């Protein structure tokens, strides 16, 4: 006697392996309509296979700029901040990340400085004229979010950033921190 599992094994496995689909009918109990819509957009972007949304000023401020108060030399700084600020690439751990303790407006001004080579040698970075304090996060364990573990390094140096044009606000904005160069004497 044959069962559905033995006769239709492959289609059943394919159904089980599909990513979860979130439907509009799903009720978000503690979210307003606006928050529920933003959450749905987030899930759609997270599981999308196409290109990602271009970076925005708000994204950079949320994931890179940090406020004074907590010691930058704290060994758990990166582990805590990366989880709190939800820093990842489609739920995968970033191999490295930088947090800068500086006003966003000062970082945006760096975009108008001349091009210098990035740490990978490509000449598309802008370098700050003044020293900036920050934290360098280096991935030591984990592949997916919530299992990411980072080693934290306090740095004071010149920020190397890439910049991009943001159409809706008609401004050039910081896109990515490539390095925080420590200049040795």
PDB file of N, CA and C in Angstrom, residues 47-114:
ATOM      1  N   UNK A  47      13.007  39.469   1.355  1.00  0.00           N
ATOM      2  CA  UNK A  47      12.926  38.211   0.627  1.00  0.00           C
ATOM      3  C   UNK A  47      12.941  38.392  -0.888  1.00  0.00           C
ATOM      4  N   UNK A  48      13.108  39.615  -1.369  1.00  0.00           N
ATOM      5  CA  UNK A  48      13.127  39.869  -2.810  1.00  0.00           C
ATOM      6  C   UNK A  48      14.411  39.328  -3.424  1.00  0.00           C
ATOM      7  N   UNK A  49      14.338  39.021  -4.708  1.00  0.00           N
ATOM      8  CA  UNK A  49      15.523  38.526  -5.407  1.00  0.00           C
ATOM      9  C   UNK A  49      16.118  39.587  -6.316  1.00  0.00           C
ATOM     10  N   UNK A  50      15.438  40.703  -6.483  1.00  0.00           N
ATOM     11  CA  UNK A  50      15.915  41.767  -7.364  1.00  0.00           C
ATOM     12  C   UNK A  50      16.885  42.691  -6.660  1.00  0.00           C
ATOM     13  N   UNK A  51      17.196  43.824  -7.312  1.00  0.00           N
ATOM     14  CA  UNK A  51      18.125  44.773  -6.702  1.00  0.00           C
ATOM     15  C   UNK A  51      17.535  45.399  -5.445  1.00  0.00           C
ATOM     16  N   UNK A  52      18.417  45.798  -4.545  1.00  0.00           N
ATOM     17  CA  UNK A  52      17.966  46.413  -3.300  1.00  0.00           C
ATOM     18  C   UNK A  52      17.636  47.878  -3.531  1.00  0.00           C
ATOM     19  N   UNK A  53      16.899  48.444  -2.586  1.00  0.00           N
ATOM     20  CA  UNK A  53      16.582  49.863  -2.662  1.00  0.00           C
ATOM     21  C   UNK A  53      17.866  50.652  -2.494  1.00  0.00           C
ATOM     22  N   UNK A  54      17.956  51.797  -3.173  1.00  0.00           N
ATOM     23  CA  UNK A  54      19.147  52.617  -2.969  1.00  0.00           C
ATOM     24  C   UNK A  54      19.196  53.133  -1.538  1.00  0.00           C
ATOM     25  N   UNK A  55      20.397  53.390  -1.044  1.00  0.00           N
ATOM     26  CA  UNK A  55      20.521  53.877   0.338  1.00  0.00           C
ATOM     27  C   UNK A  55      19.897  55.255   0.490  1.00  0.00           C
ATOM     28  N   UNK A  56      19.500  55.560   1.687  1.00  0.00           N
ATOM     29  CA  UNK A  56      18.942  56.872   1.972  1.00  0.00           C
ATOM     30  C   UNK A  56      19.710  57.505   3.122  1.00  0.00           C
ATOM     31  N   UNK A  57      19.487  58.783   3.278  1.00  0.00           N
ATOM     32  CA  UNK A  57      20.098  59.542   4.366  1.00  0.00           C
ATOM     33  C   UNK A  57      19.727  58.922   5.715  1.00  0.00           C
ATOM     34  N   UNK A  58      18.454  58.545   5.859  1.00  0.00           N
ATOM     35  CA  UNK A  58      17.974  57.967   7.115  1.00  0.00           C
ATOM     36  C   UNK A  58      18.640  56.618   7.395  1.00  0.00           C
ATOM     37  N   UNK A  59      18.816  55.794   6.358  1.00  0.00           N
ATOM     38  CA  UNK A  59      19.468  54.493   6.530  1.00  0.00           C
ATOM     39  C   UNK A  59      20.888  54.669   7.060  1.00  0.00           C
ATOM     40  N   UNK A  60      21.624  55.607   6.469  1.00  0.00           N
ATOM     41  CA  UNK A  60      23.006  55.841   6.894  1.00  0.00           C
ATOM     42  C   UNK A  60      23.035  56.327   8.341  1.00  0.00           C
ATOM     43  N   UNK A  61      22.164  57.271   8.670  1.00  0.00           N
ATOM     44  CA  UNK A  61      22.121  57.792  10.041  1.00  0.00           C
ATOM     45  C   UNK A  61      21.797  56.682  11.031  1.00  0.00           C
ATOM     46  N   UNK A  62      20.857  55.822  10.677  1.00  0.00           N
ATOM     47  CA  UNK A  62      20.423  54.759  11.589  1.00  0.00           C
ATOM     48  C   UNK A  62      21.503  53.707  11.799  1.00  0.00           C
ATOM     49  N   UNK A  63      22.225  53.338  10.762  1.00  0.00           N
ATOM     50  CA  UNK A  63      23.157  52.209  10.865  1.00  0.00           C
ATOM     51  C   UNK A  63      24.606  52.593  11.117  1.00  0.00           C
ATOM     52  N   UNK A  64      24.970  53.868  10.966  1.00  0.00           N
ATOM     53  CA  UNK A  64      26.383  54.249  11.098  1.00  0.00           C
ATOM     54  C   UNK A  64      26.635  55.269  12.208  1.00  0.00           C
ATOM     55  N   UNK A  65      25.795  56.273  12.312  1.00  0.00           N
ATOM     56  CA  UNK A  65      26.023  57.361  13.270  1.00  0.00           C
ATOM     57  C   UNK A  65      25.629  56.909  14.682  1.00  0.00           C
ATOM     58  N   UNK A  66      26.525  57.133  15.632  1.00  0.00           N
ATOM     59  CA  UNK A  66      26.251  56.776  17.026  1.00  0.00           C
ATOM     60  C   UNK A  66      26.343  58.024  17.902  1.00  0.00           C
ATOM     61  N   UNK A  67      25.622  57.993  18.994  1.00  0.00           N
ATOM     62  CA  UNK A  67      25.584  59.117  19.922  1.00  0.00           C
ATOM     63  C   UNK A  67      26.618  58.912  21.029  1.00  0.00           C
ATOM     64  N   UNK A  68      27.140  60.009  21.583  1.00  0.00           N
ATOM     65  CA  UNK A  68      28.063  59.872  22.709  1.00  0.00           C
ATOM     66  C   UNK A  68      27.342  59.312  23.933  1.00  0.00           C
ATOM     67  N   UNK A  69      28.098  58.768  24.831  1.00  0.00           N
ATOM     68  CA  UNK A  69      27.527  58.247  26.059  1.00  0.00           C
ATOM     69  C   UNK A  69      28.159  56.927  26.448  1.00  0.00           C
ATOM     70  N   UNK A  70      28.118  55.980  25.556  1.00  0.00           N
ATOM     71  CA  UNK A  70      28.694  54.665  25.841  1.00  0.00           C
ATOM     72  C   UNK A  70      30.170  54.673  25.458  1.00  0.00           C
ATOM     73  N   UNK A  71      31.036  54.086  26.277  1.00  0.00           N
ATOM     74  CA  UNK A  71      32.462  54.051  25.930  1.00  0.00           C
ATOM     75  C   UNK A  71      32.695  53.266  24.630  1.00  0.00           C
ATOM     76  N   UNK A  72      33.423  53.869  23.710  1.00  0.00           N
ATOM     77  CA  UNK A  72      33.692  53.230  22.423  1.00  0.00           C
ATOM     78  C   UNK A  72      34.661  52.063  22.554  1.00  0.00           C
ATOM     79  N   UNK A  73      35.322  51.958  23.678  1.00  0.00           N
ATOM     80  CA  UNK A  73      36.273  50.864  23.893  1.00  0.00           C
ATOM     81  C   UNK A  73      35.612  49.623  24.493  1.00  0.00           C
ATOM     82  N   UNK A  74      34.302  49.653  24.707  1.00  0.00           N
ATOM     83  CA  UNK A  74      33.567  48.512  25.265  1.00  0.00           C
ATOM     84  C   UNK A  74      33.708  47.303  24.329  1.00  0.00           C
ATOM     85  N   UNK A  75      34.199  46.163  24.812  1.00  0.00           N
ATOM     86  CA  UNK A  75      34.405  44.996  23.941  1.00  0.00           C
ATOM     87  C   UNK A  75      33.108  44.422  23.363  1.00  0.00           C
ATOM     88  N   UNK A  76      31.968  44.713  23.962  1.00  0.00           N
ATOM     89  CA  UNK A  76      30.682  44.215  23.445  1.00  0.00           C
ATOM     90  C   UNK A  76      29.944  45.261  22.614  1.00  0.00           C
ATOM     91  N   UNK A  77      30.620  46.362  22.292  1.00  0.00           N
ATOM     92  CA  UNK A  77      29.967  47.465  21.585  1.00  0.00           C
ATOM     93  C   UNK A  77      29.319  47.002  20.282  1.00  0.00           C
ATOM     94  N   UNK A  78      30.077  46.323  19.436  1.00  0.00           N
ATOM     95  CA  UNK A  78      29.572  45.912  18.124  1.00  0.00           C
ATOM     96  C   UNK A  78      28.441  44.904  18.239  1.00  0.00           C
ATOM     97  N   UNK A  79      28.606  43.904  19.098  1.00  0.00           N
ATOM     98  CA  UNK A  79      27.548  42.903  19.249  1.00  0.00           C
ATOM     99  C   UNK A  79      26.224  43.558  19.626  1.00  0.00           C
ATOM    100  N   UNK A  80      26.269  44.489  20.556  1.00  0.00           N
ATOM    101  CA  UNK A  80      25.046  45.150  21.014  1.00  0.00           C
ATOM    102  C   UNK A  80      24.476  46.097  19.963  1.00  0.00           C
ATOM    103  N   UNK A  81      25.319  46.960  19.404  1.00  0.00           N
ATOM    104  CA  UNK A  81      24.837  47.971  18.463  1.00  0.00           C
ATOM    105  C   UNK A  81      24.342  47.364  17.152  1.00  0.00           C
ATOM    106  N   UNK A  82      25.020  46.353  16.643  1.00  0.00           N
ATOM    107  CA  UNK A  82      24.597  45.739  15.380  1.00  0.00           C
ATOM    108  C   UNK A  82      23.220  45.104  15.538  1.00  0.00           C
ATOM    109  N   UNK A  83      22.980  44.477  16.670  1.00  0.00           N
ATOM    110  CA  UNK A  83      21.650  43.897  16.908  1.00  0.00           C
ATOM    111  C   UNK A  83      20.616  44.992  17.132  1.00  0.00           C
ATOM    112  N   UNK A  84      20.967  46.004  17.903  1.00  0.00           N
ATOM    113  CA  UNK A  84      20.026  47.070  18.206  1.00  0.00           C
ATOM    114  C   UNK A  84      19.666  47.883  16.957  1.00  0.00           C
ATOM    115  N   UNK A  85      20.647  48.128  16.109  1.00  0.00           N
ATOM    116  CA  UNK A  85      20.414  48.927  14.904  1.00  0.00           C
ATOM    117  C   UNK A  85      20.017  48.067  13.702  1.00  0.00           C
ATOM    118  N   UNK A  86      19.945  46.744  13.904  1.00  0.00           N
ATOM    119  CA  UNK A  86      19.494  45.820  12.865  1.00  0.00           C
ATOM    120  C   UNK A  86      20.351  45.930  11.597  1.00  0.00           C
ATOM    121  N   UNK A  87      21.660  45.818  11.770  1.00  0.00           N
ATOM    122  CA  UNK A  87      22.603  45.931  10.660  1.00  0.00           C
ATOM    123  C   UNK A  87      22.876  44.538  10.094  1.00  0.00           C
ATOM    124  N   UNK A  88      22.521  44.341   8.817  1.00  0.00           N
ATOM    125  CA  UNK A  88      22.727  43.048   8.152  1.00  0.00           C
ATOM    126  C   UNK A  88      22.564  43.212   6.641  1.00  0.00           C
ATOM    127  N   UNK A  89      22.891  42.181   5.898  1.00  0.00           N
ATOM    128  CA  UNK A  89      22.643  42.110   4.458  1.00  0.00           C
ATOM    129  C   UNK A  89      21.673  40.961   4.218  1.00  0.00           C
ATOM    130  N   UNK A  90      20.386  41.289   4.118  1.00  0.00           N
ATOM    131  CA  UNK A  90      19.342  40.269   3.918  1.00  0.00           C
ATOM    132  C   UNK A  90      19.456  39.133   4.928  1.00  0.00           C
ATOM    133  N   UNK A  91      19.587  39.509   6.159  1.00  0.00           N
ATOM    134  CA  UNK A  91      19.697  38.621   7.328  1.00  0.00           C
ATOM    135  C   UNK A  91      21.039  37.913   7.454  1.00  0.00           C
ATOM    136  N   UNK A  92      21.982  38.164   6.555  1.00  0.00           N
ATOM    137  CA  UNK A  92      23.326  37.605   6.684  1.00  0.00           C
ATOM    138  C   UNK A  92      24.205  38.610   7.412  1.00  0.00           C
ATOM    139  N   UNK A  93      25.141  38.115   8.203  1.00  0.00           N
ATOM    140  CA  UNK A  93      26.054  38.975   8.957  1.00  0.00           C
ATOM    141  C   UNK A  93      26.945  39.755   7.994  1.00  0.00           C
ATOM    142  N   UNK A  94      27.207  40.995   8.319  1.00  0.00           N
ATOM    143  CA  UNK A  94      28.195  41.766   7.565  1.00  0.00           C
ATOM    144  C   UNK A  94      29.574  41.371   8.070  1.00  0.00           C
ATOM    145  N   UNK A  95      30.520  41.226   7.149  1.00  0.00           N
ATOM    146  CA  UNK A  95      31.879  40.825   7.538  1.00  0.00           C
ATOM    147  C   UNK A  95      32.556  41.907   8.367  1.00  0.00           C
ATOM    148  N   UNK A  96      32.241  43.158   8.058  1.00  0.00           N
ATOM    149  CA  UNK A  96      32.777  44.271   8.835  1.00  0.00           C
ATOM    150  C   UNK A  96      31.799  45.432   8.774  1.00  0.00           C
ATOM    151  N   UNK A  97      31.887  46.297   9.766  1.00  0.00           N
ATOM    152  CA  UNK A  97      31.014  47.462   9.819  1.00  0.00           C
ATOM    153  C   UNK A  97      31.699  48.531  10.662  1.00  0.00           C
ATOM    154  N   UNK A  98      31.380  49.789  10.374  1.00  0.00           N
ATOM    155  CA  UNK A  98      31.932  50.913  11.114  1.00  0.00           C
ATOM    156  C   UNK A  98      30.803  51.730  11.721  1.00  0.00           C
ATOM    157  N   UNK A  99      31.002  52.160  12.955  1.00  0.00           N
ATOM    158  CA  UNK A  99      30.129  53.129  13.596  1.00  0.00           C
ATOM    159  C   UNK A  99      30.956  54.389  13.807  1.00  0.00           C
ATOM    160  N   UNK A 100      30.389  55.546  13.467  1.00  0.00           N
ATOM    161  CA  UNK A 100      31.093  56.814  13.617  1.00  0.00           C
ATOM    162  C   UNK A 100      30.389  57.689  14.636  1.00  0.00           C
ATOM    163  N   UNK A 101      31.177  58.301  15.512  1.00  0.00           N
ATOM    164  CA  UNK A 101      30.625  59.212  16.514  1.00  0.00           C
ATOM    165  C   UNK A 101      30.890  60.635  16.043  1.00  0.00           C
ATOM    166  N   UNK A 102      30.017  61.087  15.161  1.00  0.00           N
ATOM    167  CA  UNK A 102      30.145  62.409  14.547  1.00  0.00           C
ATOM    168  C   UNK A 102      28.764  62.811  14.044  1.00  0.00           C
ATOM    169  N   UNK A 103      28.523  64.096  13.913  1.00  0.00           N
ATOM    170  CA  UNK A 103      27.238  64.572  13.397  1.00  0.00           C
ATOM    171  C   UNK A 103      27.107  64.197  11.922  1.00  0.00           C
ATOM    172  N   UNK A 104      25.908  63.837  11.502  1.00  0.00           N
ATOM    173  CA  UNK A 104      25.667  63.429  10.117  1.00  0.00           C
ATOM    174  C   UNK A 104      26.092  64.524   9.136  1.00  0.00           C
ATOM    175  N   UNK A 105      25.826  65.773   9.470  1.00  0.00           N
ATOM    176  CA  UNK A 105      26.151  66.888   8.579  1.00  0.00           C
ATOM    177  C   UNK A 105      27.651  66.942   8.272  1.00  0.00           C
ATOM    178  N   UNK A 106      28.486  66.604   9.260  1.00  0.00           N
ATOM    179  CA  UNK A 106      29.938  66.588   9.039  1.00  0.00           C
ATOM    180  C   UNK A 106      30.330  65.453   8.099  1.00  0.00           C
ATOM    181  N   UNK A 107      29.659  64.310   8.218  1.00  0.00           N
ATOM    182  CA  UNK A 107      29.948  63.182   7.320  1.00  0.00           C
ATOM    183  C   UNK A 107      29.502  63.536   5.903  1.00  0.00           C
ATOM    184  N   UNK A 108      28.363  64.204   5.783  1.00  0.00           N
ATOM    185  CA  UNK A 108      27.864  64.574   4.457  1.00  0.00           C
ATOM    186  C   UNK A 108      28.826  65.540   3.756  1.00  0.00           C
ATOM    187  N   UNK A 109      29.469  66.417   4.520  1.00  0.00           N
ATOM    188  CA  UNK A 109      30.440  67.355   3.931  1.00  0.00           C
ATOM    189  C   UNK A 109      31.648  66.619   3.347  1.00  0.00           C
ATOM    190  N   UNK A 110      31.965  65.449   3.901  1.00  0.00           N
ATOM    191  CA  UNK A 110      33.095  64.662   3.383  1.00  0.00           C
ATOM    192  C   UNK A 110      32.854  64.274   1.923  1.00  0.00           C
ATOM    193  N   UNK A 111      31.605  64.128   1.530  1.00  0.00           N
ATOM    194  CA  UNK A 111      31.268  63.752   0.148  1.00  0.00           C
ATOM    195  C   UNK A 111      31.743  64.789  -0.869  1.00  0.00           C
ATOM    196  N   UNK A 112      32.042  65.980  -0.414  1.00  0.00           N
ATOM    197  CA  UNK A 112      32.504  67.036  -1.324  1.00  0.00           C
ATOM    198  C   UNK A 112      34.025  67.145  -1.362  1.00  0.00           C
ATOM    199  N   UNK A 113      34.719  66.312  -0.607  1.00  0.00           N
ATOM    200  CA  UNK A 113      36.184  66.283  -0.650  1.00  0.00           C
ATOM    201  C   UNK A 113      36.640  65.527  -1.899  1.00  0.00           C
ATOM    202  N   UNK A 114      37.918  65.663  -2.241  1.00  0.00           N
ATOM    203  CA  UNK A 114      38.433  65.006  -3.441  1.00  0.00           C
ATOM    204  C   UNK A 114      38.470  63.486  -3.267  1.00  0.00           C
TER     205      UNK A 114
END
